[in-house]
Structures are given as structure tokens and as C-alpha cells.
Amino acid sequence: MTESLDTEPTSTIRLTVNGTLHVLEVPDRKLLSDVLRQDLELTGTHVGCEHGVCGACTVQLDGEPVRSCLMFAGSAQGHEVTTVEGIGDDPEHPADVQQAFIDCHGLQCGFCTPGFITTIDAYIDENPHPSEEEAREAVSGNLCRCTGYQNIVSAVQRAAELRAEGASQ
Amino acid sequence: MKPPPLRIHRPTTLEDTLDLLSEHSAAGKVLAGGQSLVPVLNMRLAAPSDLIDITAVSGLDELLVTGDDGQTEIIVGARATHRRVERSAEIAAANPLLGEALRFVAHPAVRNRGTTVGSIAHADPNGEMPMILALTGGRVDVRSTRGERSLEADELNVGPLETCLEADELITRAVFPGLPAGARAGFDELARRSGDYGLAGVGMIVDVDDDTVTGLRCGFISVTDVPEILNLDALVSGTGLNDAPEAADAVVDAVRNFIDPGGDIHASADYRRHLTGVLASRLFRRLCRGENPRKRAGGTRRPATDTKRGRA
Ligand SMILES: Cc1cc2nc3c(=O)[nH]c(=O)nc-3n(C[C@H](O)[C@H](O)[C@H](O)COP(=O)(O)OP(=O)(O)OC[C@H]3O[C@@H](n4cnc5c(N)ncnc54)[C@H](O)[C@@H]3O)c2cc1C
Ligand code: FES
Ligand code: FES
């Protein structure tokens, strides 16, 4: 491969992640997932397949789940990026979806978990009372190799309960 | 970094976009939602030197229904995501086929970025929307610095993953006709996992006058090279809605003769042929009964087991 650094096109990009604006010089071809992990050290966003299939790299763009492995970092300019750290970054005070995963034992190795958290966090706003079937459908775009999914499905419904309680307080 | 080195341009006007496309021509590529193109780049199956990102171009985000009752057109701009199209109540009222098929396109996280026009430009024979464009009798409007043209689906699609678009041409919008009065339409498919490309899929428009079927058009995914439409008007014309179960057998035979599936590790050609017939039979009978699509079952989307008819 002749990928000399002299010829590598780069750009200065302005990226808003978890409410903070970052100004970065990155190669044009650098994916959002790589910029989050390598440049911003937000390693909660995991990279599995890099084909859009596994869901581990899911972040929110203006509140909607998207695959950060299928987006160039430059394309995220002008949008708000939220990673799992932006949803909850304090082990003492987990966010509602994170608490639901703890309550339901929704994880084992945890590799897939950030993608589930970002996906479910957006989903329960759209559907505050998911049935079991809807909960299963909601996470069908995320792969987990450990849990067998039952506890993750329970966690979707538990997260919805916790959010409703949070809203009524 | 997985993609090869490249330069990304982010024009904001259509004029600049067309200039960039003309300048970079064969070495450049349009970047819309990136949900097909970025995997291709990540796998290094293509190495364009320049990408022209159209997601900030003004004027390409239109999404509307025009015209009067019975003569409506759905206009989908090049920036409109699958998700916006799927969520539009106005579009669902004008033609339910779009939303019904879109629910089978990948997962919400992919539909949040992927565009319907990008899907049509990508021309994957496994993709739902190129077929829906053909089945509804739709067209795309195309621009370049050299001028503009409109292409019907059968002119646009020349082969699997191949359209007749020139390297400097941009599809600015897709236009889907609304469903004519009296017509019923639906889509169904079977995939191995939720969100995967279907092993086979069928879309149908059934014309109905009173209690009688007067026409039938079928389109397919994953079992034809390009979205060819099978017209079965003559076969079904005059069938009473209540006689659909009997007529369905003839429809299944015609469908199985028409398609040309290939086999791969997921399913043999014979299995796909069989499956397409099963899906066609169920869909035809469902539309004749006037029922809404079953809700996509959690994860599997497996059609309910049909015990009544041994055949399909
Ligand atoms: C995990 C996964 C599962 C998927 N499953 C399905 C599925 O089941 N069914 C399905 O149909 N699709 C599926 N897709 C693909 C998805 O629908 C894509 O969004 C779509 O095919 C392409 O749209 P895009 O906007 O992302 O286009 P891009 O990826 O940006 O572009 C695709 C191609 O079209 C060209 N192009 C884009 N827009 C234009 C334009 N306006 N004018 C001219 N050329 C243009 C590009 O240059 C490129 O060659 C899946 C994708 C992923 C990642
Ligand atoms: S790493 Fe992005 S979907 Fe798998
Ligand atoms: S917990 Fe290990 S992959 Fe999901």
C-alpha cells in the first residue's frame, strides 16, 4: 500500500460529542468510531465488525442511533454525537438504561453493551411501554455473543419502567 | 483506518455538487448515507479518490406527496433517509408499499442514515426499494452539469448493482406514484435474521373492482437480477375475491416460472424458488382478504405457519 502521509488528505473538523465541541485535524477517511476512540479517547464505543452488522459501535446522532463505523467523522459535523459515556459515565450513578442492565443481568463480557445502551436509550423515548416482542425487535440490530438475549430483552422493559419512574418524580 | 485514503468534499449547493461530480467523474463517488458505500470502502472493494458528500446540500431533502386523490405522487429527495420515508403518515396514506417494504430494510440504526434514493442508486437486487420503485411504476430525476433527465425504473436498472447512470450524474429525487383507487398493495419477505437482506421477497399490487380482481403485478427481491415486474392481469382478471385461494395456485406457478434465483451458502436456488411461491401465495390471499400486514414478529419475521393449504 502506498499510503504516504504527505498525500493523505486531512481536514479540520468541528465535532460536538457529549455536549463538548472538539476541533480536530483528522484524515478525511477516518471513521467516526476511530476518532471517538483514538482522538477523543472515548473507548466506550466498541468496534466489532465495521460493516454495520453487529451494532457495538452504535452512538446517537441528534438522539437517533447510528453506526459510527459507517460514518466519516467529518460527516458528523453540525450534529450532536452522544456516546455511551454521554448517557452515563459514573459507576456510582448509572443512567436508567445502565441500571436496568445491572438489575436484569443484561451483560456478561460487556463488549456489546455500549451499543445496546445507546440503542435502547433512544428507543424507550419513542416507545415508552414496549411489549416483550417489541423489546426483542428493538434490540434485533445488536449482536451479543454471551447473554443469550433473554436478559437484555428484560432490560429493555426494565429501562422503560425506570424512565417512566424518573419522569414522574 | 479501514477505508483507502480519499478526499471528502462537502458541498452545500446543488450547483457545486454537480461541478464536483463533473470534475472528479470516474474517480469520484457520491456519498449519501454511506450505509452501502462505507462497508464497501471498509472492505476496500472500491477506492474512489474523492467522495462528494451530499448530506449538507440544500434542496435535496424534500419529502412530500403531491397531486389530488387517486393521482398522487410521492417525491423522495436524495437526502431523505429510509427512516423519514417510513415514518411519514402522508406517504403511508398515498402508498403503503413504501413503508411496508422499508420495515424490512436493515435495522433502525441503519435506516436512520441510509437514504431511499441511495438504495435505488446502489441497485442491489436484494434491496427492497429498487423493486418498489419498479413495481409502483416510479422514476428518478437525474442531474449533471450537462443537463437533466428522467429515468423509469426499467431504464435505470441494467444489471445487478448496475445502473445506466453516468459517473457525473446525481439522482436528485425518486418519484413513486400513489396507489390508484381500488388497488391493494403489500410486501413480504423472509430473511435468516431480522434486518438481513431477504432470501426472497415479494411485492404485489392487486387491482380490485367491487368484489372482483381486475389486475395483478408482482415484483421480487433476491430472486431476479434486476427488479423486473411480472404482470398477471390476464391470469387473475375476473377472479372473485372469495376465490383467491384457488387462483393463488396459478399465481404461484407463474411466479416460480418467472423468477431466476441463484443459490448460495444461505439458500439453494430451489429453496428460494419454493419460498418465493409461498410468499406470493400468502400475500395474494392476504390482499384479497383485505387484511393489514401482520406486525413484524419479534426478531424472526417468520410468517405464521400455514396449515390450511398443503401447497403453499
Ligand atoms: C447491516 C446492513 C444491513 C442492510 N440491510 C439492507 C436490507 O435488508 N435491504 C436493503 O435494501 N438495504 C440494506 N442495507 C443497505 C441500506 O439500505 C443502504 O442505506 C442503502 O442501500 C444505500 O443508501 P445510502 O444512502 O446509505 O447510500 P450510500 O452508501 O451513500 O451510497 C450507495 C451507492 O449509491 C450511490 N449514490 C448514493 N446516492 C446517490 C445519488 N443521489 N445519486 C447517484 N448516486 C448515488 C453512491 O455513490 C454509492 O455508489 C443494509 C446496510 C447495512 C449496513
Ligand atoms: S462495528 Fe459498527 S456495526 Fe459492528
Ligand atoms: S455481553 Fe459479551 S457480547 Fe454481549
Coordinates of C-alpha atoms in Angstrom, one line a residue, chain B residues 116-305:
Chain B
T116 CA -34.0 5.6 -0.2
V117 CA -32.5 7.3 -3.2
G118 CA -29.1 5.9 -2.3
S119 CA -30.6 2.4 -2.1
I120 CA -32.0 2.9 -5.6
A121 CA -28.7 4.2 -6.9
H122 CA -26.9 1.2 -5.4
A123 CA -29.3 -1.1 -7.4
D124 CA -28.8 -4.2 -5.2
P125 CA -31.1 -6.9 -6.5
N126 CA -31.5 -7.9 -2.8
G127 CA -32.6 -4.4 -1.9
E128 CA -36.3 -3.6 -1.4
M129 CA -36.6 -0.1 -2.7
P130 CA -35.3 -0.5 -6.3
M131 CA -38.0 -3.1 -6.7
I132 CA -40.7 -0.9 -5.1
L133 CA -39.8 1.9 -7.5
A134 CA -40.3 -0.6 -10.4
L135 CA -43.5 -2.1 -9.0
T136 CA -45.1 1.3 -8.4
G137 CA -44.1 2.5 -11.9
G138 CA -41.9 5.2 -10.5
R139 CA -39.0 7.1 -11.9
V140 CA -35.9 9.0 -10.8
D141 CA -34.9 12.6 -11.8
V142 CA -31.2 12.9 -12.7
R143 CA -29.0 16.0 -13.0
S144 CA -25.5 16.7 -14.2
T145 CA -23.7 19.8 -15.5
R146 CA -24.7 18.5 -18.9
G147 CA -28.4 18.7 -18.2
E148 CA -31.2 16.7 -16.7
R149 CA -33.2 13.6 -17.5
S150 CA -35.9 11.3 -16.0
L151 CA -35.5 7.6 -16.0
E152 CA -38.1 4.9 -15.5
A153 CA -37.0 2.0 -13.3
D154 CA -36.5 -0.4 -16.2
E155 CA -34.2 2.1 -18.0
L156 CA -32.3 2.8 -14.8
N157 CA -31.5 -0.8 -13.8
V158 CA -29.3 -2.5 -16.3
G159 CA -27.8 -5.3 -14.1
P160 CA -27.1 -6.4 -10.5
L161 CA -25.6 -3.4 -8.7
E162 CA -25.5 -1.6 -12.0
T163 CA -27.5 1.4 -13.3
C164 CA -27.2 3.4 -16.5
L165 CA -26.1 6.5 -14.6
E166 CA -23.0 8.2 -15.9
A167 CA -20.2 9.0 -13.3
D168 CA -21.1 12.7 -13.2
E169 CA -24.8 12.2 -12.7
L170 CA -26.7 12.7 -9.5
I171 CA -30.2 11.4 -8.8
T172 CA -31.9 14.4 -7.2
R173 CA -35.1 12.6 -6.3
A174 CA -37.2 9.5 -6.8
V175 CA -40.9 9.8 -7.7
F176 CA -43.3 7.0 -6.6
P177 CA -46.9 7.1 -7.9
G178 CA -49.5 6.8 -5.2
L179 CA -51.7 3.7 -5.2
P180 CA -54.6 4.0 -7.6
A181 CA -58.1 3.9 -6.2
G182 CA -59.3 0.4 -5.6
A183 CA -55.8 -1.1 -5.7
R184 CA -54.4 -3.0 -2.8
A185 CA -50.7 -3.5 -2.2
G186 CA -48.3 -5.3 0.1
F187 CA -44.8 -6.7 0.6
D188 CA -43.4 -9.7 2.4
E189 CA -40.1 -11.4 2.7
L190 CA -38.2 -14.0 4.6
A191 CA -34.7 -13.3 6.0
R192 CA -32.5 -15.5 8.1
R193 CA -32.1 -12.9 10.8
S194 CA -34.1 -9.7 11.5
G195 CA -32.6 -6.9 9.3
D196 CA -30.7 -9.2 6.9
Y197 CA -31.2 -9.0 3.2
G198 CA -34.1 -11.3 2.4
L199 CA -33.6 -14.8 1.0
A200 CA -36.6 -13.9 -1.1
G201 CA -39.3 -11.2 -1.1
V202 CA -42.4 -10.4 -3.0
G203 CA -44.3 -7.1 -3.6
M204 CA -47.7 -7.0 -5.1
I205 CA -50.3 -4.6 -6.4
V206 CA -53.8 -6.1 -6.8
D207 CA -56.4 -4.1 -8.7
V208 CA -59.9 -4.7 -7.4
D209 CA -63.3 -3.6 -8.8
D210 CA -66.1 -4.3 -6.4
D211 CA -65.6 -8.0 -5.4
T212 CA -63.6 -8.9 -8.4
V213 CA -59.8 -8.9 -9.1
T214 CA -59.0 -7.0 -12.3
G215 CA -55.2 -7.0 -12.3
L216 CA -52.1 -8.1 -10.5
R217 CA -48.4 -7.0 -10.7
C218 CA -45.6 -8.7 -8.8
G219 CA -42.0 -7.6 -8.1
F220 CA -39.3 -9.7 -6.4
I221 CA -36.2 -9.3 -4.4
S222 CA -33.2 -11.6 -4.3
V223 CA -34.6 -13.9 -7.0
T224 CA -34.2 -11.8 -10.1
D225 CA -31.1 -9.9 -11.4
V226 CA -32.9 -6.6 -11.8
P227 CA -36.3 -5.6 -10.5
E228 CA -38.4 -7.0 -13.3
I229 CA -42.1 -6.8 -12.9
L230 CA -44.4 -9.8 -13.6
N231 CA -47.8 -8.7 -15.0
L232 CA -50.5 -11.2 -14.3
D233 CA -53.5 -9.1 -15.2
A234 CA -54.8 -11.7 -17.7
L235 CA -54.3 -14.6 -15.4
V236 CA -56.3 -13.3 -12.5
S237 CA -58.7 -10.9 -14.2
G238 CA -62.3 -11.8 -13.3
T239 CA -61.4 -13.8 -10.2
G240 CA -63.8 -13.2 -7.3
L241 CA -62.1 -12.0 -4.1
N242 CA -63.5 -15.1 -2.3
D243 CA -62.0 -17.4 -4.9
A244 CA -58.5 -16.1 -4.3
P245 CA -57.3 -19.3 -2.6
E246 CA -57.9 -21.3 -5.9
A247 CA -56.4 -18.5 -8.1
A248 CA -53.4 -18.4 -5.9
D249 CA -52.1 -21.7 -7.2
A250 CA -51.9 -20.4 -10.7
V251 CA -50.2 -17.2 -9.4
V252 CA -47.6 -19.4 -7.7
D253 CA -46.9 -21.3 -10.8
A254 CA -46.5 -18.2 -12.9
V255 CA -44.2 -16.6 -10.2
R256 CA -42.0 -19.7 -10.0
N257 CA -41.6 -19.8 -13.8
F258 CA -40.7 -16.2 -14.0
I259 CA -38.0 -15.8 -11.4
D260 CA -34.4 -16.8 -11.8
P261 CA -32.9 -17.3 -8.4
G262 CA -29.3 -18.2 -7.7
G263 CA -28.1 -20.4 -4.8
D264 CA -25.5 -19.5 -2.2
I265 CA -24.5 -20.7 1.3
H266 CA -27.7 -19.3 2.8
A267 CA -30.2 -21.0 0.5
S268 CA -30.2 -23.1 -2.7
A269 CA -31.9 -21.8 -5.9
D270 CA -34.6 -24.4 -5.5
Y271 CA -35.4 -23.3 -1.9
R272 CA -35.6 -19.7 -3.0
R273 CA -37.9 -20.6 -5.8
H274 CA -40.1 -22.6 -3.5
L275 CA -40.1 -19.8 -0.9
T276 CA -41.0 -17.1 -3.4
G277 CA -44.0 -19.1 -4.4
V278 CA -45.1 -19.5 -0.7
L279 CA -44.7 -15.8 -0.1
A280 CA -46.6 -14.9 -3.3
S281 CA -49.5 -17.2 -2.4
R282 CA -49.8 -15.8 1.2
L283 CA -49.5 -12.2 0.0
F284 CA -52.1 -12.6 -2.7
R285 CA -54.6 -14.2 -0.4
R286 CA -54.0 -11.7 2.3
L287 CA -54.5 -8.8 -0.1
C288 CA -57.7 -10.4 -1.4
R289 CA -59.0 -10.7 2.1
G290 CA -58.2 -7.1 2.6
E291 CA -56.2 -7.6 5.7
N292 CA -53.4 -5.5 7.0
P293 CA -49.9 -6.9 7.2
R294 CA -49.2 -8.9 10.3
K295 CA -47.0 -7.0 12.7
R296 CA -43.4 -7.9 12.2
A297 CA -42.9 -10.7 14.7
G298 CA -40.1 -10.1 17.2
G299 CA -36.8 -10.8 15.6
T300 CA -37.7 -13.6 13.3
R301 CA -40.4 -12.2 10.9
R302 CA -41.4 -15.7 10.2
P303 CA -44.8 -15.9 8.5
A304 CA -47.3 -17.8 10.6
T305 CA -47.3 -21.5 9.6

